Structure formats: structure tokens, C-alpha cells
Amino acid sequence: MTDFNKPNVEIEQDEAENLLRMDPVQSSFDVETRPVEPDTFAGESVVETRYTGGDTLDEPIRVTLLNEFRAIGEKLIYILYPKNAQVLRDWDLWGPLIFSLVISLCLALPASRADRESIFTVVFALIWFGEAICSLNIKLLGANISIFQSICILGYSSFPLVISSAVCSFLDQLYIRIPVNVAMYAWATFASLGVLQNSNLVNKKFLAAYPLFLFYFSLSWIIYL
Amino acid sequence: MNEDYNIEPDAELGRTTFEDDNLLKQNTPISKPISPRFHARRASMQEATWTIKDSFHVTTKDVVQRCIHTLIPTTNFFDVIDDRPDLYGPFWITTTVVQALFFSNSITDYVRHLTGSIDNPYSIGKLVSAASIIYGYTAIAAVILWGFLVWNKCNPKLLDCVCIYGYANISWLPVSLMTPPFSLLSSLVSHIIKWILTSVGLGISLVFLVRNLYPVCQQAGTYLCKLSMGGIIILHILLAITLQLVFFK
């Protein structure tokens, strides 16, 4: 697609690329990042940069954002219905960041003015340090999983807690809050147990799973209050 | 059986009560993969390459067994550890106690808020203070004990001290979980019952600590032994009083 917004940049790039292409020495370098098909449209030559596996700094921002959202969506679908374990291999921390921010905000905003900052701080720190320590614990017990990957899985598994915190911050009836909290806690814990399924922990399954129970329990207890 | 009693230059704490070894071997068959003598020798050869990962070589059965032997302190804890002190137990037991204290405190506040006697349902500062008190006490008391023993040339291992104090925290778990119903009743009888509960927890952990650390401190000489025992007991009583006043009101 041609971009009308930035014609100048494209023209300068095009001239530089043409010069590079004419130079016999330089033309053999950078085969991957050089644009392949220069187009001309209405007198201005615009260049279409294709994502060929080079660095992603060159591509337009919306392409990067779309890629990230697609990755987040794939992982969310995995949490909802664990079918394809390959999705968890390429980890990213965007999802955990968004979820932790939403949880902390939903818990902090309904509180009184004096408590608001401390609640946000404590919950945010609890989420990130809790995930880091649980992942470190799993790694130290002998699982061959990288720390960031397990942080990613634990963070995505806290998506049910996002739902329950949103529900609990708006609704006050006890008979809605208790079942929702219990169900979301169970879902989050079972989703996070997927971090243990590929690891080679022989006798230590419960030792590795217990901190996850504890972490999600403490989060959902604070959400419930 | 003589080979078990060789004095090794870097022997760990606690192998001074020998009469318990026979009892232990008769009653409780601990599932250990390596015999203690071989493991100790291997530990002394590989001392330079100890990593944190070495202190996580425990299985579920090991941790459960250590917890049970903490609550019912009949055998020497260092035999139960069997030369493999772990960091998993102390850390996660301490974390569980922190969460349990916050849980019990906040559930009483929540019920009081529902019945209308208190404004805000919970205070998150209790979680922070629970964490700082329990983590701080365990870490600092273990380091003080280790420093004291190093100063008196007893050759202790820091991991053993951390293990002792970490597993001793488990007695606060049932205390904090049983307190909320009595806090909600708020009569004189329930106050007395809460104090009794706290002192039961204090008693269990004190018996565990004293029984396991008394032979160790004996190596330092009788006067210093009494001093250190008194220090340990006083610190623990202070912890119990602090917990009672801050969390179990």
C-alpha cells in the first residue's frame, strides 16, 4: 500500500537505495533489509518496505501493534482453551503488564483516598514479585523452563482475576462476589498449572504447584475484599 | 556404627546427641538417596561450587516430613534434615504464615465491616507489616544465631540456622487460622482464649528451637550457652507478643 503521509522520507530512501544499487560493491550488502520492489505513483516514487525478518524498527507502528495484539489474543485463547502448547513458546510480557495494571486499578479506585496509593503499589508489587518468585522457585526446583516464559504463563493465567476484579469493583452483592471469585481462582490456578506440564519435575510437582496456589489465593482474597 | 561418629573439620551443627540416632533409625525410615557419611564427604569436597540450586533438592515427602517433625519435636531436627538443609521449606512456610496472618486479620475486619462497626473493610498495611515482621524476624534471628556461633568458633552453616528458624514459623499457621472466630466474639473469654492460642503456638516453636539449639550452644561453653538460650527465648517471646498485639486483636 502506498502511504501518502510521508512522501519525503520515501523519496530520500529511494534515491539512496538507487545509489546503493548502482554501486557494485555496495549492492551485494544488506540483501535482506533493502526494499525489493520500488513503486512509482503519481510522479513520486514510494518504496514498500516488507518485513523480511530484519529488525522491526523499520516497519510502521500499526504493523507492530497488530502483531503484538495477535500474539496476546492467541495466548488468551490458549488460556481459555488449552489446545496448542506451541503458543506459549514465544513469550511476551505485554499481556501480564496490561492485566496487572487493570487489576491494580480496579482494586485501588474503589478504596478510600488515603489507601488508594498504597493499595495500588502493594497489589502491583505483589503481582510482579509474586510471579517472579514463583517462576524462580519452579526454575530452582529443576524444571527446564526459562524464567521469562513462566512469568509470561503466570501473567496470562491471571486474566480470570482481571474479570473477577472488574466484577467485584462494581458489584457489592455477596452472592455474586463469592462464586465469581472462587470460580476465577480455580480457573486461574488450573491455567497456570500448564507451566508444569512440560517440565521434568519428578517428585516435586506439589512443591512447585503450591506457590501458585498461594499466589493466586492471595490475589483473589485481596480482590474479594 | 563407628564410622558415623568421625569428627570432620567442617561438621555441621547438631551431631552431638548420639542417643537419638538409634531411635531414629528404628522408628522412622527416612527415604534418603545417599548415606549421610558419603554426602558429608562429598559436600566437603565440593564446597567451592555450592549454588542456590543445591538447596532445593528436596521432594514433597521430605518437606512434609520436616514440617511434621517441627510440630511434634520428638527427634533431633538436624537428623531429620539429614545433611540436606533446604531453602524451599523456610521460605514458603514463612510466606504462608505472612499470608495467613493477613488473611485472619482481614477476615475479622471484613466481617466487622459487614456488620457495620468499622469503616474500611481491610487495611493493606497489615500485609506489609506482616511481611516485614515475619521475614525480618526469621532472617535477622537466623543471622544473629549464625554470627554468634561463628564468633564462638562452632562452625555452623548459615543454611542450617535459616532452616531452623524457617521451619519454626510453622507453629504460627494454625494459631492465625484459629483466631478469627474468637476475635469476632469480643468478650473476655475470647480474649483469654486468643492469648492461650498464641502462647500455645509460642510454646510449640520454643520447644522446637530450644531442643534443637541447646546441644549446639553447649559447644560454646556453659555461660555463653545460657546467654544464647536466654536470648533466643526472649526474642521469640517478643515476636509472640508483637503478633498478638498487631494481628490478633
Short mmCIF file of C-alpha atoms in Angstrom, two decimals:
data_model
loop_
_atom_site.label_atom_id
_atom_site.label_comp_id
_atom_site.label_asym_id
_atom_site.label_seq_id
_atom_site.Cartn_x
_atom_site.Cartn_y
_atom_site.Cartn_z
CA MET A 1 0.00 0.00 0.00
CA THR A 2 1.22 3.47 -0.71
CA ASP A 3 1.50 5.94 2.09
CA PHE A 4 0.61 9.47 1.22
CA ASN A 5 1.61 10.84 4.56
CA LYS A 6 5.31 10.51 4.22
CA PRO A 7 6.40 11.12 0.70
CA ASN A 8 9.64 12.91 1.51
CA VAL A 9 11.12 10.16 3.55
CA GLU A 10 10.30 7.63 0.89
CA ILE A 11 11.88 9.71 -1.83
CA GLU A 12 15.10 10.12 0.07
CA GLN A 13 15.21 6.47 0.81
CA ASP A 14 14.57 5.65 -2.81
CA GLU A 15 17.43 7.78 -4.06
CA ALA A 16 19.81 6.33 -1.51
CA GLU A 17 18.70 2.85 -2.40
CA ASN A 18 19.18 3.56 -6.09
CA LEU A 19 22.67 4.84 -5.45
CA LEU A 20 23.41 1.78 -3.40
CA ARG A 21 22.08 -0.46 -6.06
CA MET A 22 24.24 1.17 -8.72
CA ASP A 23 27.39 0.76 -6.70
CA PRO A 24 28.76 -2.67 -7.48
CA VAL A 25 30.46 -3.07 -4.14
CA GLN A 26 27.53 -1.95 -2.01
CA SER A 27 24.87 -3.69 -3.97
CA SER A 28 25.71 -7.05 -2.60
CA PHE A 29 25.40 -5.95 1.02
CA ASP A 30 22.17 -5.84 3.05
CA VAL A 31 20.18 -8.00 0.76
CA GLU A 32 17.56 -8.63 3.43
CA THR A 33 16.73 -5.12 4.55
CA ARG A 34 16.79 -3.47 1.17
CA PRO A 35 13.35 -2.97 -0.30
CA VAL A 36 12.76 -5.22 -3.22
CA GLU A 37 10.21 -3.54 -5.48
CA PRO A 38 10.27 0.24 -5.78
CA ASP A 39 6.93 1.57 -6.97
CA THR A 40 6.17 4.88 -8.55
CA PHE A 41 2.84 6.53 -8.07
CA ALA A 42 1.80 9.93 -9.33
CA GLY A 43 5.31 11.05 -10.03
CA GLU A 44 6.71 10.27 -6.63
CA SER A 45 8.50 7.07 -6.13
CA VAL A 46 7.42 5.37 -2.99
CA VAL A 47 9.10 2.37 -1.53
CA GLU A 48 7.29 -0.51 0.06
CA THR A 49 9.28 -1.97 2.90
CA ARG A 50 8.46 -5.53 3.58
CA TYR A 51 9.04 -7.30 6.88
CA THR A 52 11.69 -9.76 5.83
CA GLY A 53 12.95 -10.83 9.21
CA GLY A 54 15.23 -7.90 9.82
CA ASP A 55 14.78 -5.61 12.76
CA THR A 56 11.25 -4.45 13.37
CA LEU A 57 12.18 -0.82 13.83
CA ASP A 58 11.63 -0.13 10.17
CA GLU A 59 8.07 -1.29 9.88
CA PRO A 60 5.14 1.03 10.52
CA ILE A 61 3.85 1.18 14.06
CA ARG A 62 0.45 -0.23 13.27
CA VAL A 63 2.02 -3.41 11.92
CA THR A 64 3.96 -3.86 15.15
CA LEU A 65 0.88 -3.22 17.23
CA LEU A 66 -1.18 -5.63 15.17
CA ASN A 67 1.45 -8.31 15.63
CA GLU A 68 1.52 -7.77 19.35
CA PHE A 69 -2.23 -7.84 19.68
CA ARG A 70 -2.40 -11.00 17.66
CA ALA A 71 0.15 -12.61 20.00
CA ILE A 72 -1.81 -11.52 23.05
CA GLY A 73 -5.03 -12.82 21.55
CA GLU A 74 -3.50 -16.19 20.76
CA LYS A 75 -2.32 -16.60 24.30
CA LEU A 76 -5.66 -15.57 25.71
CA ILE A 77 -7.38 -18.16 23.60
CA TYR A 78 -4.87 -20.68 24.92
CA ILE A 79 -5.80 -19.75 28.46
CA LEU A 80 -9.46 -20.18 27.67
CA TYR A 81 -9.00 -23.50 25.93
CA PRO A 82 -5.57 -25.09 26.24
CA LYS A 83 -5.08 -26.85 22.96
CA ASN A 84 -1.91 -25.72 21.30
CA ALA A 85 1.15 -25.64 23.51
CA GLN A 86 3.33 -24.07 20.86
CA VAL A 87 1.69 -20.74 21.53
CA LEU A 88 3.43 -20.46 24.85
CA ARG A 89 6.88 -20.83 23.39
CA ASP A 90 7.25 -17.27 22.18
CA TRP A 91 6.68 -15.33 25.32
CA ASP A 92 5.88 -11.69 25.62
CA LEU A 93 5.17 -9.62 28.69
CA TRP A 94 2.59 -7.23 27.28
CA GLY A 95 -0.35 -9.27 28.47
CA PRO A 96 0.85 -9.62 32.07
CA LEU A 97 1.56 -5.89 32.18
CA ILE A 98 -1.91 -4.95 30.98
CA PHE A 99 -3.58 -7.44 33.31
CA SER A 100 -1.60 -6.34 36.36
CA LEU A 101 -2.38 -2.70 35.66
CA VAL A 102 -6.08 -3.43 35.28
CA ILE A 103 -6.19 -5.50 38.47
CA SER A 104 -4.32 -2.87 40.47
CA LEU A 105 -6.53 -0.09 39.15
CA CYS A 106 -9.74 -1.99 39.81
CA LEU A 107 -8.63 -2.65 43.36
CA ALA A 108 -7.32 0.81 44.09
CA LEU A 109 -10.02 3.04 42.68
CA PRO A 110 -12.95 1.98 44.88
CA ALA A 111 -10.93 2.38 48.05
CA SER A 112 -10.75 5.43 50.21
CA ARG A 113 -8.49 8.27 49.22
CA ALA A 114 -5.86 7.59 51.84
CA ASP A 115 -5.48 3.94 50.93
CA ARG A 116 -5.56 4.25 47.19
CA GLU A 117 -1.87 4.69 46.52
CA SER A 118 -0.74 2.04 48.93
CA ILE A 119 -3.24 -0.49 47.62
CA PHE A 120 -2.12 0.08 44.04
CA THR A 121 1.53 -0.17 45.00
CA VAL A 122 1.14 -3.26 47.12
CA VAL A 123 -1.01 -5.12 44.61
CA PHE A 124 1.22 -4.25 41.65
CA ALA A 125 4.35 -5.22 43.54
CA LEU A 126 2.69 -8.37 44.84
CA ILE A 127 1.74 -9.44 41.32
CA TRP A 128 5.16 -8.91 39.77
CA PHE A 129 7.32 -10.08 42.68
CA GLY A 130 5.00 -13.00 43.30
CA GLU A 131 5.24 -14.11 39.69
CA ALA A 132 9.00 -13.67 39.69
CA ILE A 133 9.43 -15.66 42.90
CA CYS A 134 7.10 -18.44 41.74
CA SER A 135 9.00 -18.70 38.47
CA LEU A 136 12.32 -18.67 40.28
CA ASN A 137 11.05 -21.39 42.56
CA ILE A 138 10.00 -23.54 39.62
CA LYS A 139 13.34 -22.99 37.97
CA LEU A 140 15.30 -23.80 41.14
CA LEU A 141 13.34 -26.99 41.68
CA GLY A 142 14.76 -28.23 38.43
CA ALA A 143 12.33 -27.50 35.63
CA ASN A 144 13.90 -26.69 32.28
CA ILE A 145 11.78 -23.68 31.55
CA SER A 146 13.05 -20.16 31.21
CA ILE A 147 12.08 -17.66 33.88
CA PHE A 148 10.52 -15.21 31.45
CA GLN A 149 8.45 -17.90 29.87
CA SER A 150 7.00 -18.94 33.19
CA ILE A 151 6.39 -15.29 34.14
CA CYS A 152 4.54 -14.96 30.85
CA ILE A 153 2.39 -18.01 31.55
CA LEU A 154 1.62 -16.95 35.10
CA GLY A 155 0.77 -13.46 33.93
CA TYR A 156 -1.59 -14.68 31.25
CA SER A 157 -3.19 -17.04 33.74
CA SER A 158 -4.14 -14.05 35.86
CA PHE A 159 -6.62 -12.97 33.20
CA PRO A 160 -9.53 -14.58 35.11
CA LEU A 161 -8.57 -12.41 38.07
CA VAL A 162 -8.98 -9.40 35.79
CA ILE A 163 -12.55 -10.47 35.20
CA SER A 164 -13.23 -11.03 38.88
CA SER A 165 -11.65 -7.74 39.92
CA ALA A 166 -13.74 -5.87 37.36
CA VAL A 167 -16.86 -7.62 38.61
CA CYS A 168 -16.05 -7.11 42.29
CA SER A 169 -15.29 -3.44 41.91
CA PHE A 170 -18.73 -2.74 40.53
CA LEU A 171 -20.97 -5.20 42.29
CA ASP A 172 -21.39 -5.48 46.02
CA GLN A 173 -23.73 -8.40 46.50
CA LEU A 174 -22.20 -11.23 48.39
CA TYR A 175 -23.88 -14.00 46.46
CA ILE A 176 -22.32 -12.74 43.22
CA ARG A 177 -18.86 -11.97 44.56
CA ILE A 178 -18.18 -15.26 46.30
CA PRO A 179 -18.97 -17.65 43.41
CA VAL A 180 -17.26 -15.42 40.87
CA ASN A 181 -14.13 -15.18 42.97
CA VAL A 182 -13.98 -18.88 43.69
CA ALA A 183 -14.55 -19.80 40.05
CA MET A 184 -11.97 -17.36 38.77
CA TYR A 185 -9.43 -18.51 41.34
CA ALA A 186 -9.91 -22.13 40.30
CA TRP A 187 -9.66 -21.24 36.61
CA ALA A 188 -6.51 -19.18 37.10
CA THR A 189 -4.82 -21.88 39.11
CA PHE A 190 -5.63 -24.64 36.65
CA ALA A 191 -4.50 -22.50 33.76
CA SER A 192 -1.21 -21.76 35.43
CA LEU A 193 -0.55 -25.41 36.14
CA GLY A 194 0.19 -25.64 32.45
CA VAL A 195 3.60 -24.25 33.22
CA LEU A 196 4.43 -27.51 34.90
CA GLN A 197 3.24 -29.90 32.28
CA ASN A 198 6.37 -29.98 30.15
CA SER A 199 8.91 -29.82 32.92
CA ASN A 200 10.77 -32.76 34.30
CA LEU A 201 9.89 -32.49 37.96
CA VAL A 202 9.85 -35.97 39.33
CA ASN A 203 8.65 -35.86 42.91
CA LYS A 204 8.23 -32.17 43.25
CA LYS A 205 5.01 -31.46 41.42
CA PHE A 206 3.24 -30.38 44.59
CA LEU A 207 6.22 -28.36 45.75
CA ALA A 208 6.17 -26.41 42.51
CA ALA A 209 2.39 -26.07 42.36
CA TYR A 210 1.83 -24.95 45.95
CA PRO A 211 3.31 -21.45 45.48
CA LEU A 212 0.97 -20.95 42.54
CA PHE A 213 -1.99 -21.83 44.73
CA LEU A 214 -0.73 -19.41 47.37
CA PHE A 215 -0.09 -16.59 44.93
CA TYR A 216 -3.47 -16.74 43.23
CA PHE A 217 -5.18 -17.19 46.58
CA SER A 218 -3.63 -14.04 47.98
CA LEU A 219 -4.56 -12.11 44.84
CA SER A 220 -8.13 -13.31 44.77
CA TRP A 221 -8.50 -12.71 48.51
CA ILE A 222 -7.46 -9.08 48.09
CA ILE A 223 -9.81 -8.85 45.09
CA TYR A 224 -12.64 -10.23 47.16
CA LEU A 225 -12.19 -7.74 49.98
CA MET B 1 28.42 -47.88 63.53
CA ASN B 2 31.64 -46.16 64.50
CA GLU B 3 32.05 -44.56 61.12
CA ASP B 4 29.15 -42.26 61.76
CA TYR B 5 30.94 -40.57 64.62
CA ASN B 6 34.06 -39.35 62.88
CA ILE B 7 34.84 -35.74 63.66
CA GLU B 8 35.01 -33.93 60.39
CA PRO B 9 36.58 -30.49 60.10
CA ASP B 10 33.50 -28.86 58.72
CA ALA B 11 30.89 -30.80 60.60
CA GLU B 12 27.51 -29.24 60.66
CA LEU B 13 25.58 -28.24 63.76
CA GLY B 14 23.90 -30.69 65.96
CA ARG B 15 25.55 -34.05 65.70
CA THR B 16 26.24 -34.09 69.40
CA THR B 17 23.28 -36.11 70.65
CA PHE B 18 24.04 -39.60 69.60
CA GLU B 19 21.38 -41.46 71.51
CA ASP B 20 18.73 -40.24 69.16
CA ASP B 21 20.38 -41.82 66.14
CA ASN B 22 19.41 -45.32 67.21
CA LEU B 23 15.85 -44.26 67.93
CA LEU B 24 15.65 -42.55 64.59
CA LYS B 25 16.89 -45.49 62.65
CA GLN B 26 14.47 -47.80 64.35
CA ASN B 27 11.29 -45.79 64.17
CA THR B 28 11.20 -43.57 61.12
CA PRO B 29 12.75 -44.82 57.92
CA ILE B 30 13.61 -41.65 56.11
CA SER B 31 13.85 -42.08 52.39
CA LYS B 32 17.29 -40.71 51.70
CA PRO B 33 19.07 -41.40 48.45
CA ILE B 34 22.62 -41.09 49.83
CA SER B 35 24.01 -42.15 53.20
CA PRO B 36 24.93 -39.20 55.44
CA ARG B 37 28.61 -40.02 55.65
CA PHE B 38 29.09 -40.13 51.91
CA HIS B 39 27.06 -37.00 51.41
CA ALA B 40 29.03 -35.09 54.02
CA ARG B 41 32.29 -36.07 52.44
CA ARG B 42 31.04 -35.08 49.04
CA ALA B 43 29.84 -31.75 50.44
CA SER B 44 33.25 -31.05 51.88
CA MET B 45 34.92 -31.79 48.58
CA GLN B 46 32.60 -29.63 46.56
CA GLU B 47 32.31 -26.75 48.93
CA ALA B 48 33.53 -24.17 46.46
CA THR B 49 30.81 -24.89 43.92
CA TRP B 50 27.71 -24.64 46.08
CA THR B 51 24.89 -22.90 44.32
CA ILE B 52 21.43 -21.99 45.48
CA LYS B 53 20.04 -24.80 43.40
CA ASP B 54 21.70 -27.31 45.73
CA SER B 55 19.40 -26.26 48.50
CA PHE B 56 16.30 -27.24 46.55
CA HIS B 57 16.97 -30.94 46.22
CA VAL B 58 14.05 -31.95 48.37
CA THR B 59 10.99 -33.86 47.42
CA THR B 60 7.44 -33.40 48.62
CA LYS B 61 7.76 -36.20 51.12
CA ASP B 62 10.88 -34.61 52.61
CA VAL B 63 9.25 -31.26 53.17
CA VAL B 64 6.10 -32.77 54.68
CA GLN B 65 8.20 -34.91 56.97
CA ARG B 66 10.24 -31.94 58.13
CA CYS B 67 7.08 -29.97 58.84
CA ILE B 68 5.63 -32.81 60.90
CA HIS B 69 8.85 -33.19 62.86
CA THR B 70 8.77 -29.49 63.58
CA LEU B 71 5.28 -29.56 65.01
CA ILE B 72 5.97 -32.67 67.06
CA PRO B 73 9.53 -32.11 68.19
CA THR B 74 10.43 -35.57 69.36
CA THR B 75 13.53 -36.20 67.28
CA ASN B 76 16.55 -34.07 66.62
CA PHE B 77 15.79 -31.82 63.70
CA PHE B 78 19.27 -32.00 62.28
CA ASP B 79 18.86 -35.71 61.86
CA VAL B 80 15.63 -35.12 60.06
CA ILE B 81 17.38 -32.65 57.79
CA ASP B 82 19.99 -35.35 57.27
CA ASP B 83 22.68 -33.04 55.98
CA ARG B 84 20.49 -31.58 53.25
CA PRO B 85 19.19 -28.24 54.51
CA ASP B 86 16.77 -26.75 52.05
CA LEU B 87 15.67 -23.24 51.33
CA TYR B 88 12.27 -24.21 49.95
CA GLY B 89 10.70 -25.04 53.30
CA PRO B 90 11.72 -21.97 55.29
CA PHE B 91 10.88 -19.52 52.55
CA TRP B 92 7.46 -20.85 51.61
CA ILE B 93 6.43 -21.58 55.19
CA THR B 94 7.30 -18.01 56.09
CA THR B 95 5.37 -16.69 53.11
CA THR B 96 2.38 -18.85 54.03
CA VAL B 97 2.46 -17.51 57.57
CA VAL B 98 2.53 -13.93 56.24
CA GLN B 99 -0.49 -14.63 54.06
CA ALA B 100 -2.30 -16.42 56.88
CA LEU B 101 -1.77 -13.50 59.26
CA PHE B 102 -3.11 -11.05 56.71
CA PHE B 103 -5.98 -13.40 55.93
CA SER B 104 -7.07 -13.79 59.53
CA ASN B 105 -6.75 -10.11 60.28
CA SER B 106 -8.62 -9.04 57.18
CA ILE B 107 -11.41 -11.55 57.58
CA THR B 108 -12.20 -10.22 61.04
CA ASP B 109 -12.11 -6.67 59.70
CA TYR B 110 -14.32 -7.64 56.79
CA VAL B 111 -16.95 -9.25 58.97
CA ARG B 112 -16.87 -6.24 61.30
CA HIS B 113 -17.29 -4.01 58.25
CA LEU B 114 -20.27 -6.04 57.11
CA THR B 115 -21.92 -5.70 60.50
CA GLY B 116 -21.21 -2.01 60.39
CA SER B 117 -18.78 -1.35 63.19
CA ILE B 118 -15.73 -0.40 61.10
CA ASP B 119 -15.43 1.86 58.07
CA ASN B 120 -12.89 0.37 55.72
CA PRO B 121 -13.08 -3.37 55.17
CA TYR B 122 -9.37 -4.06 55.27
CA SER B 123 -6.09 -2.27 55.52
CA ILE B 124 -3.40 -3.32 53.13
CA GLY B 125 -0.81 -2.05 55.57
CA LYS B 126 -1.34 -5.18 57.61
CA LEU B 127 0.02 -7.26 54.77
CA VAL B 128 3.11 -5.11 54.56
CA SER B 129 3.69 -5.18 58.30
CA ALA B 130 3.08 -8.94 58.45
CA ALA B 131 5.66 -9.47 55.73
CA SER B 132 8.22 -7.21 57.34
CA ILE B 133 7.78 -8.66 60.83
CA ILE B 134 7.91 -12.32 59.88
CA TYR B 135 10.52 -12.12 57.14
CA GLY B 136 12.62 -9.73 59.18
CA TYR B 137 12.47 -11.81 62.32
CA THR B 138 13.35 -15.04 60.55
CA ALA B 139 16.22 -13.55 58.61
CA ILE B 140 17.68 -11.43 61.39
CA ALA B 141 17.36 -14.04 64.13
CA ALA B 142 18.95 -16.67 61.90
CA VAL B 143 21.82 -14.36 61.01
CA ILE B 144 22.33 -13.37 64.66
CA LEU B 145 22.42 -17.00 65.70
CA TRP B 146 24.86 -17.84 62.93
CA GLY B 147 27.05 -14.87 63.75
CA PHE B 148 27.06 -15.78 67.43
CA LEU B 149 28.12 -19.32 66.64
CA VAL B 150 30.79 -18.22 64.21
CA TRP B 151 32.12 -15.84 66.84
CA ASN B 152 32.45 -18.76 69.23
CA LYS B 153 34.08 -20.95 66.62
CA CYS B 154 31.36 -23.52 66.38
CA ASN B 155 31.45 -23.81 62.58
CA PRO B 156 27.77 -23.54 61.85
CA LYS B 157 26.19 -23.46 58.44
CA LEU B 158 24.03 -20.45 57.70
CA LEU B 159 21.59 -22.63 55.84
CA ASP B 160 21.01 -24.74 58.95
CA CYS B 161 20.19 -21.65 61.02
CA VAL B 162 17.80 -20.37 58.37
CA CYS B 163 16.22 -23.82 58.20
CA ILE B 164 15.65 -23.96 61.95
CA TYR B 165 14.05 -20.55 62.17
CA GLY B 166 12.12 -21.01 58.96
CA TYR B 167 10.54 -24.29 59.92
CA ALA B 168 9.83 -22.95 63.41
CA ASN B 169 7.46 -20.43 61.86
CA ILE B 170 5.01 -23.17 61.02
CA SER B 171 3.53 -23.05 64.51
CA TRP B 172 2.02 -19.65 63.77
CA LEU B 173 -0.06 -21.06 60.93
CA PRO B 174 -2.72 -22.89 62.96
CA VAL B 175 -2.70 -20.08 65.55
CA SER B 176 -3.54 -17.45 62.97
CA LEU B 177 -6.16 -19.59 61.28
CA MET B 178 -7.97 -20.33 64.53
CA THR B 179 -8.03 -16.78 65.82
CA PRO B 180 -10.72 -15.08 63.66
CA PRO B 181 -13.81 -16.65 65.26
CA PHE B 182 -12.56 -15.67 68.70
CA SER B 183 -11.75 -12.15 67.57
CA LEU B 184 -15.26 -11.71 66.34
CA LEU B 185 -16.85 -12.76 69.61
CA SER B 186 -15.02 -10.00 71.55
CA SER B 187 -15.76 -10.99 75.09
CA LEU B 188 -13.36 -11.52 77.95
CA VAL B 189 -13.35 -15.28 77.47
CA SER B 190 -12.42 -14.94 73.83
CA HIS B 191 -9.58 -12.57 74.70
CA ILE B 192 -8.21 -15.11 77.12
CA ILE B 193 -8.63 -17.87 74.55
CA LYS B 194 -6.70 -15.83 72.00
CA TRP B 195 -3.84 -15.31 74.41
CA ILE B 196 -3.88 -19.02 75.19
CA LEU B 197 -3.73 -19.84 71.47
CA THR B 198 -0.80 -17.51 70.96
CA SER B 199 1.05 -18.96 73.88
CA VAL B 200 0.43 -22.48 72.60
CA GLY B 201 1.98 -21.50 69.29
CA LEU B 202 4.82 -19.83 71.14
CA GLY B 203 5.31 -22.92 73.26
CA ILE B 204 5.50 -25.31 70.32
CA SER B 205 8.02 -23.25 68.43
CA LEU B 206 10.06 -22.53 71.56
CA VAL B 207 10.25 -26.21 72.46
CA PHE B 208 11.37 -26.95 68.92
CA LEU B 209 14.01 -24.22 68.91
CA VAL B 210 15.36 -24.90 72.38
CA ARG B 211 15.50 -28.63 71.94
CA ASN B 212 17.46 -28.37 68.73
CA LEU B 213 19.70 -25.47 69.58
CA TYR B 214 20.64 -26.44 73.13
CA PRO B 215 23.25 -29.03 72.07
CA VAL B 216 24.64 -26.56 69.59
CA CYS B 217 25.03 -23.77 72.07
CA GLN B 218 26.62 -26.16 74.54
CA GLN B 219 29.64 -26.19 72.31
CA ALA B 220 30.17 -22.55 73.08
CA GLY B 221 30.64 -23.04 76.81
CA THR B 222 28.17 -23.04 79.65
CA TYR B 223 27.94 -19.30 80.32
CA LEU B 224 27.54 -18.36 76.69
CA CYS B 225 25.15 -21.26 76.24
CA LYS B 226 22.81 -19.90 78.89
CA LEU B 227 23.16 -16.41 77.44
CA SER B 228 22.31 -17.51 73.93
CA MET B 229 19.42 -19.67 75.08
CA GLY B 230 18.05 -16.77 77.04
CA GLY B 231 18.42 -14.52 74.02
CA ILE B 232 16.62 -16.93 71.74
CA ILE B 233 13.76 -17.38 74.20
CA ILE B 234 13.36 -13.68 74.83
CA LEU B 235 13.37 -12.83 71.12
CA HIS B 236 10.74 -15.43 70.45
CA ILE B 237 8.52 -14.23 73.27
CA LEU B 238 8.82 -10.72 71.89
CA LEU B 239 7.74 -11.99 68.49
CA ALA B 240 4.72 -13.72 70.00
CA ILE B 241 3.66 -10.58 71.87
CA THR B 242 4.09 -8.47 68.74
CA LEU B 243 2.00 -10.82 66.66
CA GLN B 244 -0.69 -10.91 69.30
CA LEU B 245 -0.92 -7.16 69.60
CA VAL B 246 -0.74 -6.37 65.92
CA PHE B 247 -2.73 -9.12 64.31
CA PHE B 248 -4.81 -10.99 66.80
CA LYS B 249 -6.65 -8.11 68.38
#
